[in-house]
Short mmCIF file of C-alpha atoms in Angstrom, two decimals:
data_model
loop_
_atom_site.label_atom_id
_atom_site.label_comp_id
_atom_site.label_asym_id
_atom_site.label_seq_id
_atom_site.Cartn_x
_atom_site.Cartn_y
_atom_site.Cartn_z
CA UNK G 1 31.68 -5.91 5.68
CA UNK G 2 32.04 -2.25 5.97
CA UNK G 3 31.52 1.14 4.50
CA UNK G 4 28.96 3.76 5.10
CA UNK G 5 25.25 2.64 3.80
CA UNK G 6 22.20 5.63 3.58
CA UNK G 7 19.09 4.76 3.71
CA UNK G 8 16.60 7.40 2.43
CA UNK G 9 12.99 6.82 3.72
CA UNK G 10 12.18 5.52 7.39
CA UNK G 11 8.96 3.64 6.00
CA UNK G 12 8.20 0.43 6.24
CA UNK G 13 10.89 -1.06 3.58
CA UNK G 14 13.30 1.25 4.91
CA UNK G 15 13.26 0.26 8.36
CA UNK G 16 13.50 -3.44 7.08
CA UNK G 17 16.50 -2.55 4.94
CA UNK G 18 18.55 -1.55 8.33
CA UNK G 19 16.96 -4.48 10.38
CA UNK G 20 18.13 -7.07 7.26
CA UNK G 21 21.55 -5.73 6.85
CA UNK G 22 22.06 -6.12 10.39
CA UNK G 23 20.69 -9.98 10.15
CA UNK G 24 23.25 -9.92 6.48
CA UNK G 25 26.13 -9.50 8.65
CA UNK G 26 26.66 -5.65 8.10
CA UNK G 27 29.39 -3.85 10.51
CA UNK G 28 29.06 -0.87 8.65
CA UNK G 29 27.36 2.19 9.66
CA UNK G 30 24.08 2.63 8.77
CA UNK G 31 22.07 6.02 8.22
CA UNK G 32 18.27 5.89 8.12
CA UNK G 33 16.96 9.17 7.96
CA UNK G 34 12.96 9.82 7.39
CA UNK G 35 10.79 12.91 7.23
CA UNK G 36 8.56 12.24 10.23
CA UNK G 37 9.30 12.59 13.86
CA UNK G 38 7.61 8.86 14.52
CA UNK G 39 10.24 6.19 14.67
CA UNK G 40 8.97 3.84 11.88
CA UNK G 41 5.79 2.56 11.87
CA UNK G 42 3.24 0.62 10.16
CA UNK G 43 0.61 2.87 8.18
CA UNK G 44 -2.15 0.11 6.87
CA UNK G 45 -3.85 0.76 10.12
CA UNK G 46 -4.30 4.60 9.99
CA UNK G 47 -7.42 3.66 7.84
CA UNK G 48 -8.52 1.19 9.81
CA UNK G 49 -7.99 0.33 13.83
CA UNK G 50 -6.04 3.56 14.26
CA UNK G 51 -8.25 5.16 12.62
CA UNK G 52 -11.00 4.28 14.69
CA UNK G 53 -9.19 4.82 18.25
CA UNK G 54 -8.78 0.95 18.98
CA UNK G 55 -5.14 1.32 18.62
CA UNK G 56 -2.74 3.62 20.50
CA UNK G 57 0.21 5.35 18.76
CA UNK G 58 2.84 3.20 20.08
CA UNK G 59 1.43 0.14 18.66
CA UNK G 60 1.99 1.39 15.52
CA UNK G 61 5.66 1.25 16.02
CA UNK G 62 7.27 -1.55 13.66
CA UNK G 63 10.23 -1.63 16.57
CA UNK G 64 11.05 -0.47 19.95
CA UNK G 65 12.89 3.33 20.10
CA UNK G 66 15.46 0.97 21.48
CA UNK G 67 16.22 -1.61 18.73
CA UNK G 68 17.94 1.27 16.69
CA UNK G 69 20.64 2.39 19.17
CA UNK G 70 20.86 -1.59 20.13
CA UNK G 71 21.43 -2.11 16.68
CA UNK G 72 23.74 1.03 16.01
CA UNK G 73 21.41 2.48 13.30
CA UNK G 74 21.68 6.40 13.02
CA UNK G 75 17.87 6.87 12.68
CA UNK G 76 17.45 10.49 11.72
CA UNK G 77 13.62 11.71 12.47
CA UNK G 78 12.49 15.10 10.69
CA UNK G 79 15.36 14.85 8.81
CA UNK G 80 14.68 15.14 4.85
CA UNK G 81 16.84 14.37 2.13
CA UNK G 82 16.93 17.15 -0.82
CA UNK G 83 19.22 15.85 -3.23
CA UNK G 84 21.43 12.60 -4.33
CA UNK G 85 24.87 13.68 -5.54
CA UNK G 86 25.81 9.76 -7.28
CA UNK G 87 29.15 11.81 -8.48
CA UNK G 88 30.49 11.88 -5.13
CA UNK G 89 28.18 9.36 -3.16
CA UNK G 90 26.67 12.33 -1.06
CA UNK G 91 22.82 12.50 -0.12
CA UNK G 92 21.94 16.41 1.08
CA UNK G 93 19.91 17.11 3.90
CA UNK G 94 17.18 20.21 4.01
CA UNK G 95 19.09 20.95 7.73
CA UNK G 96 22.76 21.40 5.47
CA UNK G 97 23.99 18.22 6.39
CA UNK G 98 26.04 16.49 3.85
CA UNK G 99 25.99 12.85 4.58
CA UNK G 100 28.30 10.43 2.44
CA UNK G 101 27.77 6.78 1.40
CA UNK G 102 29.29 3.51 -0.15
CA UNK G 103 25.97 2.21 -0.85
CA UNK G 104 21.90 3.90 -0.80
CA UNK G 105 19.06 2.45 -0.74
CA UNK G 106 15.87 4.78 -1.59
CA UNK G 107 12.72 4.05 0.17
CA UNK G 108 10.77 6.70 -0.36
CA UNK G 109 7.39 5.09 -0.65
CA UNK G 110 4.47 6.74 -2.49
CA UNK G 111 2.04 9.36 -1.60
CA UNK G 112 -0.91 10.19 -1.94
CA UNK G 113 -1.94 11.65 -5.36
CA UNK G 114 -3.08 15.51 -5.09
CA UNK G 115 -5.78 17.06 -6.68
CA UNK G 116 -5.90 19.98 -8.71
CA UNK G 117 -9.30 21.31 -8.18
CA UNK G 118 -10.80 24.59 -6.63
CA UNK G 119 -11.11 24.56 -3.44
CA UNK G 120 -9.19 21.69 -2.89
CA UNK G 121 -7.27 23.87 -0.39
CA UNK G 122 -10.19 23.79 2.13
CA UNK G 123 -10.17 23.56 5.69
CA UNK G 124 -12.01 19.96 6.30
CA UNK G 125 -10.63 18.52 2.51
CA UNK G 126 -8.13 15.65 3.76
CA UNK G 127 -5.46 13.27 2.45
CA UNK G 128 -4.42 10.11 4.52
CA UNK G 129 -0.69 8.87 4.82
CA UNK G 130 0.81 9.64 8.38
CA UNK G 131 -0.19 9.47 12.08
CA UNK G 132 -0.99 13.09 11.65
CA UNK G 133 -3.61 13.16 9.05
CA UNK G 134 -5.04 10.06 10.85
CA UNK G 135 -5.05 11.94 14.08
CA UNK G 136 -6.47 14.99 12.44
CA UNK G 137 -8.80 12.90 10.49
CA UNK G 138 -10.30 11.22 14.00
CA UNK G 139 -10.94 14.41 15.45
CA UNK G 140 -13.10 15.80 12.02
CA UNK G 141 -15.10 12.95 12.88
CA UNK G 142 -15.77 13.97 16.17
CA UNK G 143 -17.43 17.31 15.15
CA UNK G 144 -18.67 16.61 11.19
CA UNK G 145 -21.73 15.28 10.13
CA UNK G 146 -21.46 14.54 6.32
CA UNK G 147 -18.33 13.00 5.12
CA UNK G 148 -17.40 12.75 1.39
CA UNK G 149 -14.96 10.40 -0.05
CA UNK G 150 -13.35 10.81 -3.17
CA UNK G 151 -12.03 7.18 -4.80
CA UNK G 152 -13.38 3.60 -3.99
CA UNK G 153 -10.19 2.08 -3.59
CA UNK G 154 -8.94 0.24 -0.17
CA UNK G 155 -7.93 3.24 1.19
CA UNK G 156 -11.26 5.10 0.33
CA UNK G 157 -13.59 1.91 1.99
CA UNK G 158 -11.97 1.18 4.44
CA UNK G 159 -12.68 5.17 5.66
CA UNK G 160 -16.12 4.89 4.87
CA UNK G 161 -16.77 1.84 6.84
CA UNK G 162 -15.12 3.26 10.20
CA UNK G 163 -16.90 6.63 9.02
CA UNK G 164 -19.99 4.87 8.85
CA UNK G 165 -19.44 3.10 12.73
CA UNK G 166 -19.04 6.67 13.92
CA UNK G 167 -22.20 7.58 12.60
CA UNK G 168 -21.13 10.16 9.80
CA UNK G 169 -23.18 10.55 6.80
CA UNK G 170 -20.92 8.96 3.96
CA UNK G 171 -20.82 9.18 0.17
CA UNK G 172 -18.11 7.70 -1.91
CA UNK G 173 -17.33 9.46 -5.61
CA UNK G 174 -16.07 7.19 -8.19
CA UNK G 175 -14.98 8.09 -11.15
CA UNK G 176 -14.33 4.31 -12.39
CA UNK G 177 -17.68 2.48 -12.75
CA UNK G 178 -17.13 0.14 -10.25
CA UNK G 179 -15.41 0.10 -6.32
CA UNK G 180 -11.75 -0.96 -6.50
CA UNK G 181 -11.75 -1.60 -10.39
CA UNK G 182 -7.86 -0.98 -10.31
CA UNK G 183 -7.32 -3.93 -8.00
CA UNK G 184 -10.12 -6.43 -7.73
CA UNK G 185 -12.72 -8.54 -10.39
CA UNK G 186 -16.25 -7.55 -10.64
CA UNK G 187 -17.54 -9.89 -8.36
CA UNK G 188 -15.49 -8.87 -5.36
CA UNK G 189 -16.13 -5.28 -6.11
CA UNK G 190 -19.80 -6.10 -6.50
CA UNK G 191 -19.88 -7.49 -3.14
CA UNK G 192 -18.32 -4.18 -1.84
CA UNK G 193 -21.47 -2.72 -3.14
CA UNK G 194 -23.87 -4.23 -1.53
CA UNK G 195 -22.16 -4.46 1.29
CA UNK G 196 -21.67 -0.67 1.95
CA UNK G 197 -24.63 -0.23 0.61
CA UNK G 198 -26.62 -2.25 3.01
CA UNK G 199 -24.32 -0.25 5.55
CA UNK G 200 -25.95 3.11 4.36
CA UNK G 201 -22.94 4.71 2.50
CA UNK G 202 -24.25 6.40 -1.11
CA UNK G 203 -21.42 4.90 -3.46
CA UNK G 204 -21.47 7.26 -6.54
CA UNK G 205 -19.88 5.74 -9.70
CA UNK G 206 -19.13 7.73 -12.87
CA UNK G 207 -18.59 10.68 -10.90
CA UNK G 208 -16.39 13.77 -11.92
CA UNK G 209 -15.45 15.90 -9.57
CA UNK G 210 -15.35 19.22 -10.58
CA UNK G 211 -14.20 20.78 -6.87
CA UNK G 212 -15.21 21.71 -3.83
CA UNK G 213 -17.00 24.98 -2.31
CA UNK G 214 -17.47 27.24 1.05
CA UNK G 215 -16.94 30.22 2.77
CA UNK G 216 -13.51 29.51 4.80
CA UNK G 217 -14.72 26.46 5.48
CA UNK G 218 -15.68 23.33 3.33
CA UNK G 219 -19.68 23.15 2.52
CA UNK G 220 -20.13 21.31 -0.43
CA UNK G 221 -18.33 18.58 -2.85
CA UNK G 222 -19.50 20.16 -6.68
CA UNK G 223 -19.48 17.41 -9.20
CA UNK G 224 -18.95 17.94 -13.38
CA UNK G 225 -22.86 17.72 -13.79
CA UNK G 226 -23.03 20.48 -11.30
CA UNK G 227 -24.60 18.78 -8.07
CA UNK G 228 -23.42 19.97 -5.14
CA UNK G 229 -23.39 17.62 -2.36
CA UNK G 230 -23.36 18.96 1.47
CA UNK G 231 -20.22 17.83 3.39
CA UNK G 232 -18.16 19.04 6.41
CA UNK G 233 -15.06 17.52 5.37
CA UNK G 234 -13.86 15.10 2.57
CA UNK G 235 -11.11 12.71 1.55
CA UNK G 236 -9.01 12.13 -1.48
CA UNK G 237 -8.03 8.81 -1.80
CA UNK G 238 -7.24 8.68 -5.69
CA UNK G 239 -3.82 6.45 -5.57
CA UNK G 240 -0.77 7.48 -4.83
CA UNK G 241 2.24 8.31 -6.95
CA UNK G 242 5.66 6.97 -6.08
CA UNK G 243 8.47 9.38 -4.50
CA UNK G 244 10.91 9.88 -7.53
CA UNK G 245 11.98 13.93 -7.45
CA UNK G 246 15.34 12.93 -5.96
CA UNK G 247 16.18 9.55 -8.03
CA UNK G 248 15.03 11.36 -10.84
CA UNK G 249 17.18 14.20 -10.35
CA UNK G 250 20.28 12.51 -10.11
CA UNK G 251 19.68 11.06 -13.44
CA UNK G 252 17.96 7.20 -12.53
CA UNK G 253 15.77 6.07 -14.85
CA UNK G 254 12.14 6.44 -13.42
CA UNK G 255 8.94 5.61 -15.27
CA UNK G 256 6.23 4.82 -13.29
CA UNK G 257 8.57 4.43 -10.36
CA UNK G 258 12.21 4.18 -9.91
CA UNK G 259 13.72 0.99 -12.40
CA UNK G 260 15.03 -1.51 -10.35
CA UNK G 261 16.42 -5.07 -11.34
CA UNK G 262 15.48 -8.38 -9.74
CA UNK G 263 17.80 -8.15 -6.83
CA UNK G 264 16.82 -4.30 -6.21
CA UNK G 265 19.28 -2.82 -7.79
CA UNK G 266 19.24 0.37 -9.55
CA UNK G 267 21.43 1.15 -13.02
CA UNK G 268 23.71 2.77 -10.14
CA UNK G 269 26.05 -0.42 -9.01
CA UNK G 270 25.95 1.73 -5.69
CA UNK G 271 22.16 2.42 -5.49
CA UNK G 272 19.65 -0.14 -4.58
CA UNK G 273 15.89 0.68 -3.61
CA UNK G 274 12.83 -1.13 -2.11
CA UNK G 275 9.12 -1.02 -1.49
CA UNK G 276 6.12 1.72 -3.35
CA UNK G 277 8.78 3.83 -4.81
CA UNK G 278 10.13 0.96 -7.41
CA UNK G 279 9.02 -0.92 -10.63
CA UNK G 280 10.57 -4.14 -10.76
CA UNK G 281 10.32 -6.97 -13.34
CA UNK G 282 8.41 -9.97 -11.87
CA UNK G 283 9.51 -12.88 -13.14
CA UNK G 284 6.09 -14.37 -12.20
CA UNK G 285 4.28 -12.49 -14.50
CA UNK G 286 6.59 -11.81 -17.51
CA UNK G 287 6.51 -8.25 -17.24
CA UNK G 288 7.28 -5.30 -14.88
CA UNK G 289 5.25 -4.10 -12.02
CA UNK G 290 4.96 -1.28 -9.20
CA UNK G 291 3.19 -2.89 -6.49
CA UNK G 292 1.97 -0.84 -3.19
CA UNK G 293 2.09 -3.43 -0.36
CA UNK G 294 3.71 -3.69 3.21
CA UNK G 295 4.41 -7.37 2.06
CA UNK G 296 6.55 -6.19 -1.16
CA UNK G 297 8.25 -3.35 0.81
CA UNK G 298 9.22 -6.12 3.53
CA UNK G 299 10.48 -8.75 0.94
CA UNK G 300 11.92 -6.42 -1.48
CA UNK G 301 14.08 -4.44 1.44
CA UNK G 302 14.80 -7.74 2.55
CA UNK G 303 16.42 -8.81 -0.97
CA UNK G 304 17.85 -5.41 -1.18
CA UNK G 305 19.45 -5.73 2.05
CA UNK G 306 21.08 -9.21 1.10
CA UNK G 307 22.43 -7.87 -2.52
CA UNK G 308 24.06 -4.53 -0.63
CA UNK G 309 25.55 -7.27 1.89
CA UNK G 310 26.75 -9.01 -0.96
CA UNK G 311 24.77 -12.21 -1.08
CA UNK G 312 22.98 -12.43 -4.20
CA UNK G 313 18.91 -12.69 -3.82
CA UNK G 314 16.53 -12.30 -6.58
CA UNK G 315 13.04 -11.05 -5.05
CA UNK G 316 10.03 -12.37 -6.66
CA UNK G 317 7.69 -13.12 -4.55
CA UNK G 318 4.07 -13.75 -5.10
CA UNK G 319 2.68 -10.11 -4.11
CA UNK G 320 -0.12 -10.03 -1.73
CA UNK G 321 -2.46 -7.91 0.09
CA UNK G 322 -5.02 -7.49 2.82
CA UNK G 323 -7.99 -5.14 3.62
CA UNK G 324 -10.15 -5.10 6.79
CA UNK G 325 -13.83 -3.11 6.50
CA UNK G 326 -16.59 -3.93 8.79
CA UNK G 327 -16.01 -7.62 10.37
CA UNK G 328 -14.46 -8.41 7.11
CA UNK G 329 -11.29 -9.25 6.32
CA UNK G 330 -10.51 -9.26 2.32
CA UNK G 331 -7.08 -11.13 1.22
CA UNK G 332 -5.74 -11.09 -2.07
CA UNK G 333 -2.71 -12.98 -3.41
CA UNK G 334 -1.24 -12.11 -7.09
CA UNK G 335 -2.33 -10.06 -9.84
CA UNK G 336 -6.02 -10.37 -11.57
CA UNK G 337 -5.28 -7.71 -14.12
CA UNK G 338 -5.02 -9.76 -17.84
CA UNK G 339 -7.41 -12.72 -16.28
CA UNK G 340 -10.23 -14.22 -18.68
CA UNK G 341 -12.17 -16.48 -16.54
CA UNK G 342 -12.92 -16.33 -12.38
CA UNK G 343 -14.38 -19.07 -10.49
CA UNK G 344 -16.23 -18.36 -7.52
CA UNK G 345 -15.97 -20.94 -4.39
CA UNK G 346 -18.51 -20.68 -1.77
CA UNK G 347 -21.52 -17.84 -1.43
CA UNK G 348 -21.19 -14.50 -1.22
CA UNK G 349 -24.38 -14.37 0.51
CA UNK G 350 -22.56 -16.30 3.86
CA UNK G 351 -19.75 -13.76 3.47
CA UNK G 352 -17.44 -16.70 3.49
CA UNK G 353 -15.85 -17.00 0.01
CA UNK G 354 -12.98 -16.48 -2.85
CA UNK G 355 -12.92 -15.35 -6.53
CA UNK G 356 -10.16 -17.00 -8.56
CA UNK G 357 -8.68 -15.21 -11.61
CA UNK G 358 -7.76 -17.18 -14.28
CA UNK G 359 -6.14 -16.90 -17.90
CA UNK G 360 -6.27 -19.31 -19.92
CA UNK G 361 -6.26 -21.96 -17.05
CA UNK G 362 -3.42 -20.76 -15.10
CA UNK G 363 -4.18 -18.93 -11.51
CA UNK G 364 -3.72 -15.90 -11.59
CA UNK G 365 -4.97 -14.21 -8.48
CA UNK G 366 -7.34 -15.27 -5.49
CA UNK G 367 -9.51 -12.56 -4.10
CA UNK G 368 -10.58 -14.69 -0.30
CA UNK G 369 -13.27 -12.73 2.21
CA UNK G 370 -13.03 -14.24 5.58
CA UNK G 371 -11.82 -17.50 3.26
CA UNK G 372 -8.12 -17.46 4.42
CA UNK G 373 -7.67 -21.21 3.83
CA UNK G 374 -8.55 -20.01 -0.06
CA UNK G 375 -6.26 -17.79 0.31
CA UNK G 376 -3.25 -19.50 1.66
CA UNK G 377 -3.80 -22.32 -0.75
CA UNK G 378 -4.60 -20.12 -3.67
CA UNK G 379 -1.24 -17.93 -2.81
CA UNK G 380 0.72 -21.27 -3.21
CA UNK G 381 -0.74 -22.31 -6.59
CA UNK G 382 0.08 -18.72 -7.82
CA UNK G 383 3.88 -18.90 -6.95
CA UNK G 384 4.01 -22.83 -8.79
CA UNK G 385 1.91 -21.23 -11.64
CA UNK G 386 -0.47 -23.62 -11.06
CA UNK G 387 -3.22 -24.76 -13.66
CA UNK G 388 -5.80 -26.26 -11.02
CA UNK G 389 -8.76 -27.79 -11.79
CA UNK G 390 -11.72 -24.90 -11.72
CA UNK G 391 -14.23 -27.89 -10.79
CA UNK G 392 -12.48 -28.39 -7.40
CA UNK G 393 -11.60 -24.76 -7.24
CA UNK G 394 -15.51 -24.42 -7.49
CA UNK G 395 -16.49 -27.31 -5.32
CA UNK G 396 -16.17 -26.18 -1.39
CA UNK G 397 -16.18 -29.69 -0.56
CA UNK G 398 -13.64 -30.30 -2.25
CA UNK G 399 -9.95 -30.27 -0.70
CA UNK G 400 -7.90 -27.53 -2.22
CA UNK G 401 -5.12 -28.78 -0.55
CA UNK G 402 -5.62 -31.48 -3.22
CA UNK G 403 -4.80 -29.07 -5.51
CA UNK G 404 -0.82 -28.77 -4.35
CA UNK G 405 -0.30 -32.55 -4.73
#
């Protein structure tokens, strides 16, 4: 196999796409070109252990400097890709580079989501997506006192809890009347409550903001009812958007991400993509999704990587997350959205336990904290779409290893 293949985005599905087509069989010359100078690298950890110092740069790596010139990928740092051209297969750089290609694949991720506000511009107001802002975020800590958050999601706690460790003065702004009501049930997001409660952070839910204030400096978060609350810097952590301009521009269909079939193909037979930036069908669940996970940008590249090498893979794997806050590690496998019953195994008081989403008795989702035999079982079900008993789903003497039988 031959040809010239471009990969556009040098995240984490796009550095999979080149590793996989290399494992596919791939002689081909391979392009992966990516707006930061990093080599690829991991970015779950610049909320969390990068974040708070107890992980050096390089670390963050997903593969030796090395393994691309070993491998004969052209990886192209600070490079950044302005337009698609599907006419004549051509992918413009911002540098005037024309590069050419048989086959794309578009890996652009997603973003964070900006706001619109006054004084959103700011010195000390923040976003959080590369080694940068996590660097520059690190060293705000070292000099503010008051630190406001604004969304309760992962992203948003995770902050707060290595905000709180460094001793910064931390309130969270909500909008949604409960902590990660996009992705979790209640009772997991109830027990992110109390727990960052209990660790001193003032969770605000309900709360508009209307901007933020100060004089060349930032002073004060402003909410719709008018409080102002002090700060020295803040965070916006209200989701991201996925990276369409360019697919968009050359005429792709996007709606909430760039439409992609079950093998990661795009409605260009030469255009595949992978990871945040898609919405796929999930043959799971019956219906399409955009999922933002290192897992799906790993297994989706991967598929993508097989269809462009010309073996045929259909990716539908069960998605999955993780988040780490405090000494607690949360893992979730599937989808609650749509559920009408959860059973709860174990006590949330011991900090040891799982929340299974059900609808109409088939698993849905299993939210595990520090549970990750819960998890690994509860992942499993999912994928067989599984009806298992709620009594021994309940019952934490009971096996759920039963459950697979």
């Amino acid at each position: 196999m031959a040809g010239k293949i471009v990969i556009i985005g040098a995240g984490q599905a796009g550095a999979q796409g080149a590793a996989s087509l290399r494992e596919e069989g791939f002689k081909g010359a391979i392009t992966l070109i990516g707006e930061e100078r990093a080599p690829p690298y991991q970015r779950p950890p610049l909320s969390k252990a990068y974040l708070a110092g107890a992980l050096a740069e390089d670390r963050l790596y997903l593969r030796p400097r090395e393994f691309y010139d070993k491998n004969d990928v052209d990886l192209r740092p600070g490079a950044r890709a302005t337009a698609i051209d599907r006419g004549t297969k051509t992918v413009a750089l911002a540098s005037g580079e024309t590069l050419s290609y048989d086959k794309l694949l578009i890996a652009t991720g997603a973003p964070p989501r900006r706001l619109n506000v006054p004084g959103a511009d700011l010195p000390g107001v923040a976003y959080l997506r590369t080694i940068a802002d996590s660097d520059h975020l690190r060293a705000t800590f070292a000099n503010a006192k008051r630190l406001v958050i604004v969304g309760a999601g992962y992203i948003g706690l995770e902050v707060a809890a290595v905000a709180r460790k460094a001793g910064l003065v931390v309130t969270v702004l909500e909008l949604a009347a409960r902590a990660l009501s996009r992705v979790a049930p209640p009772e997991v997001s109830n027990f992110y409550h109390d727990l960052h409660r209990a660790a001193g952070v003032d969770l605000r839910f309900g709360a508009a903001l209307s901007g933020f204030e100060g004089n060349g400096a930032l002073e004060a978060a402003l909410l719709a009812d008018r409080e102002a609350i002090p700060c020295d810097a803040a965070l916006i952590c209200v989701g991201a958007a996925p990276a369409t301009a360019l697919a968009e521009a050359s005429g792709l269909k996007v709606d909430n991400g760039l439409w992609v079939d079950e093998t990661a193909a795009s409605e260009d037979p030469s255009i595949w993509a992978a990871g945040d930036v898609t919405n796929h069908p999930s043959l799971l669940y019956g219906r399409r999704v955009r999922l933002e996970s290192v897992p799906n940008a790993i297994d989706q590249a991967k598929a993508a990587a097989a269809n462009m090498a010309g073996r045929r893979m259909a990716y539908d794997a069960v998605p999955w997350f993780w988040s780490d806050q405090y000494d607690l590690k949360l893992q979730t496998a599937g989808i609650s959205a749509g559920a009408g019953e959860t059973v709860t195994r174990g006590d949330p008081k011991s900090k040891r336990y799982a929340v299974f989403s059900l609808n109409q008795g088939r698993l849905l989702a299993v939210d595990a904290i520090n549970d990750p035999a819960s998890f690994l079982v509860g992942k499993k079900l999912i994928g067989l779409k599984a009806s298992p008993d709620p009594k021994v789903l309940a019952d934490p003497e009971k096996d759920l290893k039963s459950l697979l039988a």
